[in-house]
Each structure stands twice: as structure tokens, then as C-alpha cells.
Amino acid sequence: MPRLFIAIDLPEELKQKFGTIKKRFDLPQARWVKEENLHLTLKFLGDVEKEKIKKINFTLEKLTRNFPVFSLRTAEFGAFPNLNKARVLWVDVKEGKETVQKLAALIENKLSKIGFEKEKRSFEPHITLARLKKPVPVSFWPSIDWSYSFEVNQVILFESFLKPTGPIYTPLNAFPLKK
Ligand code: 2AM
């Protein structure tokens, strides 16, 4: 069964910017997300029966064509669950945050109608930079301007292949937002 998620892909320039920044962190234990894999997840679907993909495509097509293009600005560096016990390092978003939340909630609602369970946790839009097996305190990080503004003009349905060398994300379909 394909493992799927819905995300906002990021501009090449932003991927390169974040990819370069990681070299300035002194965190040898961190598993950094490959530059080409950086994205902002809207909804993780997990393993999905192939026959269901048509319904997902139909649902996404219908909702994105009425959702206007919007701009997003990345904001601050942080960690889940917190900086003293960091397991996931991320950058969050500032401008456009409410719009991303609205888009994610809409996807969540519409997909629940075709059988995808709603996420219990609240949706915190973020771009994962790195993961740590054991939580570590991150007391120092380079002083960096994380801010980058871009236009979100489409939503992507990705398939994730889990390989020992790290996941490979393949776009299955792109859903343009309303211009
Ligand atoms: P994360 O970046 O916060 O880890 C592909 O795995 C994407 O789906 C990742 O961006 C990941 O978010 C997100 N995701 C959400 N819930 C997940 C889960 N239960 N398992 C794996 N990935 C999940």
C-alpha cells in the first residue's frame, strides 16, 4: 500500500537556504532532512489502499480550485516538544499561518468524509529540518534570519518510500490553487 501525505512543496531557493544553514549547527546526532525533501505537511495519510487514491485526488481537486493562492513567510527556529528536549527541529511560519491552518482544516474535513481519521493534535504548520533519536537540549544555534517569503500556488500529493538511506518523496499529483 502506498504511504501518502499532502504537503506544500518549497521553492528551490528556500530549500538551498535551509540546506546551507544546517552546516552551521553543531549537532552531530541530528538526522537532517535532505534538501530536496524539505516541505510543509498539511496532512499525513499513512498507508492508503490504491483504490482510494482516485477519491483523494477528486476531493483535493475540488477543494483547491476554490482556495485562493496565498503568501507564506517562514519565521522562527524551534523544536518539538521543546528546545530543552529537542526531538524535531523545525522552522515555523508567520505570515500566512492562519491561511495554512484554514487550508489544512479544510483538507482534514473533506478527507474525513471519505474515511480518513481526523488528527487529534492541533495542526502547527512547520518545516521539519532534522530529527533526533534521543532528545537533546539545543541551547545554541547560529543566529540566522529564517525569514523567506513565497507564494503558495499549489498543493502536492506525495508518496513516501521508506528506504534505509532515508525516505524518497515522489509527487503523485499537483493541485493548483485559485489564481
Ligand atoms: P514531520 O515533518 O513533523 O515529521 C512525511 O512523513 C511527512 O508527514 C512529514 O513531514 C511528517 O511530519 C508528516 N507526518 C505527520 N504525521 C506523521 C506520522 N504519524 N508518521 C510519519 N510522518 C508523519
PDB file of C-alpha atoms and ligand atoms in Angstrom:
ATOM      1  CA  MET A   1       0.000   0.000   0.000  1.00  0.00           C
ATOM      2  CA  PRO A   2       1.407   3.423  -0.860  1.00  0.00           C
ATOM      3  CA  ARG A   3       2.288   5.701   2.041  1.00  0.00           C
ATOM      4  CA  LEU A   4       0.945   9.160   1.284  1.00  0.00           C
ATOM      5  CA  PHE A   5       0.940  12.703   2.599  1.00  0.00           C
ATOM      6  CA  ILE A   6      -0.293  16.064   1.381  1.00  0.00           C
ATOM      7  CA  ALA A   7       2.119  18.977   1.535  1.00  0.00           C
ATOM      8  CA  ILE A   8       3.249  22.345   0.293  1.00  0.00           C
ATOM      9  CA  ASP A   9       6.457  21.942  -1.644  1.00  0.00           C
ATOM     10  CA  LEU A  10       9.034  24.696  -1.119  1.00  0.00           C
ATOM     11  CA  PRO A  11      10.860  26.891  -3.654  1.00  0.00           C
ATOM     12  CA  GLU A  12      14.345  25.631  -4.638  1.00  0.00           C
ATOM     13  CA  GLU A  13      15.903  28.800  -3.221  1.00  0.00           C
ATOM     14  CA  LEU A  14      14.370  28.168   0.195  1.00  0.00           C
ATOM     15  CA  LYS A  15      15.482  24.524   0.159  1.00  0.00           C
ATOM     16  CA  GLN A  16      19.010  25.639  -0.652  1.00  0.00           C
ATOM     17  CA  LYS A  17      18.951  28.316   2.044  1.00  0.00           C
ATOM     18  CA  PHE A  18      17.848  25.833   4.728  1.00  0.00           C
ATOM     19  CA  GLY A  19      20.200  23.174   3.332  1.00  0.00           C
ATOM     20  CA  THR A  20      23.162  25.517   3.747  1.00  0.00           C
ATOM     21  CA  ILE A  21      22.142  26.624   7.218  1.00  0.00           C
ATOM     22  CA  LYS A  22      22.319  23.104   8.640  1.00  0.00           C
ATOM     23  CA  LYS A  23      26.094  23.086   8.150  1.00  0.00           C
ATOM     24  CA  ARG A  24      26.329  25.816  10.780  1.00  0.00           C
ATOM     25  CA  PHE A  25      24.692  23.709  13.513  1.00  0.00           C
ATOM     26  CA  ASP A  26      26.914  21.696  15.806  1.00  0.00           C
ATOM     27  CA  LEU A  27      24.580  18.725  16.240  1.00  0.00           C
ATOM     28  CA  PRO A  28      26.268  15.526  15.037  1.00  0.00           C
ATOM     29  CA  GLN A  29      23.382  13.360  16.328  1.00  0.00           C
ATOM     30  CA  ALA A  30      20.811  15.108  14.153  1.00  0.00           C
ATOM     31  CA  ARG A  31      19.421  13.394  11.063  1.00  0.00           C
ATOM     32  CA  TRP A  32      18.887  16.316   8.726  1.00  0.00           C
ATOM     33  CA  VAL A  33      16.114  16.246   6.161  1.00  0.00           C
ATOM     34  CA  LYS A  34      17.658  16.120   2.684  1.00  0.00           C
ATOM     35  CA  GLU A  35      17.422  19.466   0.960  1.00  0.00           C
ATOM     36  CA  GLU A  36      15.219  18.138  -1.837  1.00  0.00           C
ATOM     37  CA  ASN A  37      12.808  16.617   0.708  1.00  0.00           C
ATOM     38  CA  LEU A  38      12.032  19.807   2.648  1.00  0.00           C
ATOM     39  CA  HIS A  39       8.279  20.502   2.668  1.00  0.00           C
ATOM     40  CA  LEU A  40       5.392  21.663   4.843  1.00  0.00           C
ATOM     41  CA  THR A  41       2.975  18.835   5.620  1.00  0.00           C
ATOM     42  CA  LEU A  42      -0.723  19.632   5.512  1.00  0.00           C
ATOM     43  CA  LYS A  43      -1.985  16.110   6.219  1.00  0.00           C
ATOM     44  CA  PHE A  44      -0.288  12.775   6.742  1.00  0.00           C
ATOM     45  CA  LEU A  45      -2.410   9.919   5.344  1.00  0.00           C
ATOM     46  CA  GLY A  46      -0.206   6.907   6.047  1.00  0.00           C
ATOM     47  CA  ASP A  47      -0.705   3.661   4.123  1.00  0.00           C
ATOM     48  CA  VAL A  48      -3.579   4.040   1.698  1.00  0.00           C
ATOM     49  CA  GLU A  49      -5.259   1.434  -0.482  1.00  0.00           C
ATOM     50  CA  LYS A  50      -4.527   2.142  -4.137  1.00  0.00           C
ATOM     51  CA  GLU A  51      -8.236   2.194  -4.991  1.00  0.00           C
ATOM     52  CA  LYS A  52      -8.680   5.158  -2.654  1.00  0.00           C
ATOM     53  CA  ILE A  53      -6.248   7.445  -4.459  1.00  0.00           C
ATOM     54  CA  LYS A  54      -8.851   8.409  -7.070  1.00  0.00           C
ATOM     55  CA  LYS A  55     -11.166   9.651  -4.312  1.00  0.00           C
ATOM     56  CA  ILE A  56      -8.341  11.614  -2.675  1.00  0.00           C
ATOM     57  CA  ASN A  57      -7.471  13.228  -5.999  1.00  0.00           C
ATOM     58  CA  PHE A  58     -11.091  14.118  -6.632  1.00  0.00           C
ATOM     59  CA  THR A  59     -11.510  15.619  -3.148  1.00  0.00           C
ATOM     60  CA  LEU A  60      -8.295  17.643  -3.361  1.00  0.00           C
ATOM     61  CA  GLU A  61      -9.064  18.865  -6.865  1.00  0.00           C
ATOM     62  CA  LYS A  62     -12.463  20.144  -5.777  1.00  0.00           C
ATOM     63  CA  LEU A  63     -11.265  21.995  -2.706  1.00  0.00           C
ATOM     64  CA  THR A  64      -8.054  23.510  -4.067  1.00  0.00           C
ATOM     65  CA  ARG A  65      -9.633  25.049  -7.150  1.00  0.00           C
ATOM     66  CA  ASN A  66     -11.718  27.273  -4.874  1.00  0.00           C
ATOM     67  CA  PHE A  67      -8.907  28.100  -2.439  1.00  0.00           C
ATOM     68  CA  PRO A  68      -7.023  31.268  -3.436  1.00  0.00           C
ATOM     69  CA  VAL A  69      -3.249  31.415  -3.889  1.00  0.00           C
ATOM     70  CA  PHE A  70      -1.660  32.975  -0.784  1.00  0.00           C
ATOM     71  CA  SER A  71       1.715  34.043   0.502  1.00  0.00           C
ATOM     72  CA  LEU A  72       3.657  32.474   3.300  1.00  0.00           C
ATOM     73  CA  ARG A  73       6.640  33.690   5.269  1.00  0.00           C
ATOM     74  CA  THR A  74       8.862  31.379   7.278  1.00  0.00           C
ATOM     75  CA  ALA A  75       9.596  32.713  10.733  1.00  0.00           C
ATOM     76  CA  GLU A  76      11.414  31.169  13.680  1.00  0.00           C
ATOM     77  CA  PHE A  77      13.536  28.183  14.503  1.00  0.00           C
ATOM     78  CA  GLY A  78      12.253  25.870  17.257  1.00  0.00           C
ATOM     79  CA  ALA A  79      11.861  22.278  18.417  1.00  0.00           C
ATOM     80  CA  PHE A  80       9.256  19.684  19.395  1.00  0.00           C
ATOM     81  CA  PRO A  81       8.481  19.080  22.186  1.00  0.00           C
ATOM     82  CA  ASN A  82      10.726  21.973  23.266  1.00  0.00           C
ATOM     83  CA  LEU A  83      14.297  23.275  22.950  1.00  0.00           C
ATOM     84  CA  ASN A  84      15.433  21.570  26.161  1.00  0.00           C
ATOM     85  CA  LYS A  85      14.382  18.149  24.861  1.00  0.00           C
ATOM     86  CA  ALA A  86      14.559  18.563  21.135  1.00  0.00           C
ATOM     87  CA  ARG A  87      13.418  15.618  19.032  1.00  0.00           C
ATOM     88  CA  VAL A  88      12.360  17.527  15.948  1.00  0.00           C
ATOM     89  CA  LEU A  89      13.952  20.761  14.776  1.00  0.00           C
ATOM     90  CA  TRP A  90      11.767  22.973  12.651  1.00  0.00           C
ATOM     91  CA  VAL A  91      11.038  26.384  11.230  1.00  0.00           C
ATOM     92  CA  ASP A  92       7.507  27.693  11.621  1.00  0.00           C
ATOM     93  CA  VAL A  93       5.564  30.190   9.577  1.00  0.00           C
ATOM     94  CA  LYS A  94       4.392  33.691  10.311  1.00  0.00           C
ATOM     95  CA  GLU A  95       2.590  35.466   7.512  1.00  0.00           C
ATOM     96  CA  GLY A  96       0.023  33.144   6.037  1.00  0.00           C
ATOM     97  CA  LYS A  97      -0.131  30.934   9.120  1.00  0.00           C
ATOM     98  CA  GLU A  98      -3.889  31.261   9.561  1.00  0.00           C
ATOM     99  CA  THR A  99      -4.430  30.597   5.866  1.00  0.00           C
ATOM    100  CA  VAL A 100      -2.333  27.401   6.009  1.00  0.00           C
ATOM    101  CA  GLN A 101      -4.314  26.328   9.047  1.00  0.00           C
ATOM    102  CA  LYS A 102      -7.534  27.011   7.158  1.00  0.00           C
ATOM    103  CA  LEU A 103      -6.311  25.001   4.170  1.00  0.00           C
ATOM    104  CA  ALA A 104      -5.194  22.095   6.378  1.00  0.00           C
ATOM    105  CA  ALA A 105      -8.509  22.105   8.267  1.00  0.00           C
ATOM    106  CA  LEU A 106     -10.433  22.061   5.005  1.00  0.00           C
ATOM    107  CA  ILE A 107      -8.365  19.107   3.748  1.00  0.00           C
ATOM    108  CA  GLU A 108      -8.861  17.357   7.091  1.00  0.00           C
ATOM    109  CA  ASN A 109     -12.650  17.882   6.988  1.00  0.00           C
ATOM    110  CA  LYS A 110     -13.126  16.841   3.389  1.00  0.00           C
ATOM    111  CA  LEU A 111     -10.897  13.775   3.738  1.00  0.00           C
ATOM    112  CA  SER A 112     -12.709  12.691   6.900  1.00  0.00           C
ATOM    113  CA  LYS A 113     -15.801  12.351   4.703  1.00  0.00           C
ATOM    114  CA  ILE A 114     -14.008   9.699   2.646  1.00  0.00           C
ATOM    115  CA  GLY A 115     -12.769   7.793   5.653  1.00  0.00           C
ATOM    116  CA  PHE A 116      -9.533   9.433   6.838  1.00  0.00           C
ATOM    117  CA  GLU A 117      -9.418   9.880  10.560  1.00  0.00           C
ATOM    118  CA  LYS A 118      -9.035  13.410  11.879  1.00  0.00           C
ATOM    119  CA  GLU A 119      -5.792  14.296  13.641  1.00  0.00           C
ATOM    120  CA  LYS A 120      -6.299  14.624  17.392  1.00  0.00           C
ATOM    121  CA  ARG A 121      -3.422  17.052  17.885  1.00  0.00           C
ATOM    122  CA  SER A 122      -3.773  20.654  16.797  1.00  0.00           C
ATOM    123  CA  PHE A 123      -2.118  21.481  13.493  1.00  0.00           C
ATOM    124  CA  GLU A 124       1.075  23.512  13.916  1.00  0.00           C
ATOM    125  CA  PRO A 125       2.427  24.405  10.482  1.00  0.00           C
ATOM    126  CA  HIS A 126       6.166  23.712  10.372  1.00  0.00           C
ATOM    127  CA  ILE A 127       9.002  22.681   8.099  1.00  0.00           C
ATOM    128  CA  THR A 128      10.962  19.843   9.686  1.00  0.00           C
ATOM    129  CA  LEU A 129      14.718  20.409   9.420  1.00  0.00           C
ATOM    130  CA  ALA A 130      16.047  17.490  11.445  1.00  0.00           C
ATOM    131  CA  ARG A 131      15.080  14.625  13.713  1.00  0.00           C
ATOM    132  CA  LEU A 132      16.923  13.272  16.742  1.00  0.00           C
ATOM    133  CA  LYS A 133      16.616   9.727  18.022  1.00  0.00           C
ATOM    134  CA  LYS A 134      17.347  10.786  21.581  1.00  0.00           C
ATOM    135  CA  PRO A 135      16.106  14.171  22.737  1.00  0.00           C
ATOM    136  CA  VAL A 136      18.894  16.713  23.234  1.00  0.00           C
ATOM    137  CA  PRO A 137      18.953  20.206  24.669  1.00  0.00           C
ATOM    138  CA  VAL A 138      19.565  22.733  21.928  1.00  0.00           C
ATOM    139  CA  SER A 139      21.000  25.625  23.837  1.00  0.00           C
ATOM    140  CA  PHE A 140      22.836  27.255  20.981  1.00  0.00           C
ATOM    141  CA  TRP A 141      22.003  27.718  17.374  1.00  0.00           C
ATOM    142  CA  PRO A 142      23.504  30.028  14.803  1.00  0.00           C
ATOM    143  CA  SER A 143      21.910  33.419  14.560  1.00  0.00           C
ATOM    144  CA  ILE A 144      20.120  33.216  11.275  1.00  0.00           C
ATOM    145  CA  ASP A 145      17.415  35.114   9.519  1.00  0.00           C
ATOM    146  CA  TRP A 146      14.977  32.293   8.770  1.00  0.00           C
ATOM    147  CA  SER A 147      12.535  34.555   7.057  1.00  0.00           C
ATOM    148  CA  TYR A 148      11.667  33.733   3.456  1.00  0.00           C
ATOM    149  CA  SER A 149       8.522  34.737   1.674  1.00  0.00           C
ATOM    150  CA  PHE A 150       6.932  32.813  -1.165  1.00  0.00           C
ATOM    151  CA  GLU A 151       3.646  32.256  -2.928  1.00  0.00           C
ATOM    152  CA  VAL A 152       1.759  29.038  -2.307  1.00  0.00           C
ATOM    153  CA  ASN A 153       0.083  28.252  -5.599  1.00  0.00           C
ATOM    154  CA  GLN A 154      -0.387  24.504  -5.366  1.00  0.00           C
ATOM    155  CA  VAL A 155      -0.775  21.546  -3.039  1.00  0.00           C
ATOM    156  CA  ILE A 156       1.013  18.258  -3.714  1.00  0.00           C
ATOM    157  CA  LEU A 157       0.033  14.668  -3.008  1.00  0.00           C
ATOM    158  CA  PHE A 158       3.299  12.873  -2.220  1.00  0.00           C
ATOM    159  CA  GLU A 159       4.164   9.229  -1.949  1.00  0.00           C
ATOM    160  CA  SER A 160       6.831   8.400   0.613  1.00  0.00           C
ATOM    161  CA  PHE A 161       9.082   5.378   0.037  1.00  0.00           C
ATOM    162  CA  LEU A 162      10.900   4.465   3.203  1.00  0.00           C
ATOM    163  CA  LYS A 163      14.455   3.343   2.412  1.00  0.00           C
ATOM    164  CA  PRO A 164      17.300   2.579   4.812  1.00  0.00           C
ATOM    165  CA  THR A 165      19.098   5.611   3.378  1.00  0.00           C
ATOM    166  CA  GLY A 166      16.103   7.857   4.157  1.00  0.00           C
ATOM    167  CA  PRO A 167      12.688   8.468   2.627  1.00  0.00           C
ATOM    168  CA  ILE A 168      12.171   9.240  -1.035  1.00  0.00           C
ATOM    169  CA  TYR A 169       9.274  11.574  -1.713  1.00  0.00           C
ATOM    170  CA  THR A 170       7.624  11.359  -5.125  1.00  0.00           C
ATOM    171  CA  PRO A 171       4.937  13.839  -6.183  1.00  0.00           C
ATOM    172  CA  LEU A 172       1.912  11.907  -7.475  1.00  0.00           C
ATOM    173  CA  ASN A 173      -0.266  14.851  -8.301  1.00  0.00           C
ATOM    174  CA  ALA A 174      -0.242  18.667  -8.108  1.00  0.00           C
ATOM    175  CA  PHE A 175      -3.397  20.632  -7.297  1.00  0.00           C
ATOM    176  CA  PRO A 176      -3.256  24.297  -8.325  1.00  0.00           C
ATOM    177  CA  LEU A 177      -4.937  26.866  -6.074  1.00  0.00           C
ATOM    178  CA  LYS A 178      -7.287  29.510  -7.478  1.00  0.00           C
ATOM    179  CA  LYS A 179      -5.445  32.374  -9.242  1.00  0.00           C
TER     180      LYS A 179
HETATM  181  P1  2AM B   1       7.066  15.904  10.475  1.00  0.00           P
HETATM  182  O1  2AM B   1       7.858  16.666   9.454  1.00  0.00           O
HETATM  183  O2  2AM B   1       6.524  16.769  11.533  1.00  0.00           O
HETATM  184  O3  2AM B   1       7.782  14.685  10.960  1.00  0.00           O
HETATM  185  C1  2AM B   1       6.096  12.681   5.758  1.00  0.00           C
HETATM  186  O4  2AM B   1       6.399  11.681   6.665  1.00  0.00           O
HETATM  187  C2  2AM B   1       5.547  13.901   6.459  1.00  0.00           C
HETATM  188  O5  2AM B   1       4.333  13.574   7.143  1.00  0.00           O
HETATM  189  C3  2AM B   1       6.490  14.523   7.476  1.00  0.00           C
HETATM  190  O6  2AM B   1       6.592  15.893   7.189  1.00  0.00           O
HETATM  191  C4  2AM B   1       5.823  14.301   8.804  1.00  0.00           C
HETATM  192  O7  2AM B   1       5.802  15.380   9.668  1.00  0.00           O
HETATM  193  C5  2AM B   1       4.375  14.096   8.454  1.00  0.00           C
HETATM  194  N1  2AM B   1       3.727  13.220   9.433  1.00  0.00           N
HETATM  195  C6  2AM B   1       2.699  13.556  10.230  1.00  0.00           C
HETATM  196  N2  2AM B   1       2.311  12.532  10.979  1.00  0.00           N
HETATM  197  C7  2AM B   1       3.128  11.502  10.684  1.00  0.00           C
HETATM  198  C8  2AM B   1       3.253  10.160  11.136  1.00  0.00           C
HETATM  199  N3  2AM B   1       2.403   9.650  12.053  1.00  0.00           N
HETATM  200  N4  2AM B   1       4.229   9.409  10.622  1.00  0.00           N
HETATM  201  C9  2AM B   1       5.078   9.908   9.696  1.00  0.00           C
HETATM  202  N5  2AM B   1       5.009  11.152   9.206  1.00  0.00           N
HETATM  203  C10 2AM B   1       4.039  11.947   9.692  1.00  0.00           C
END
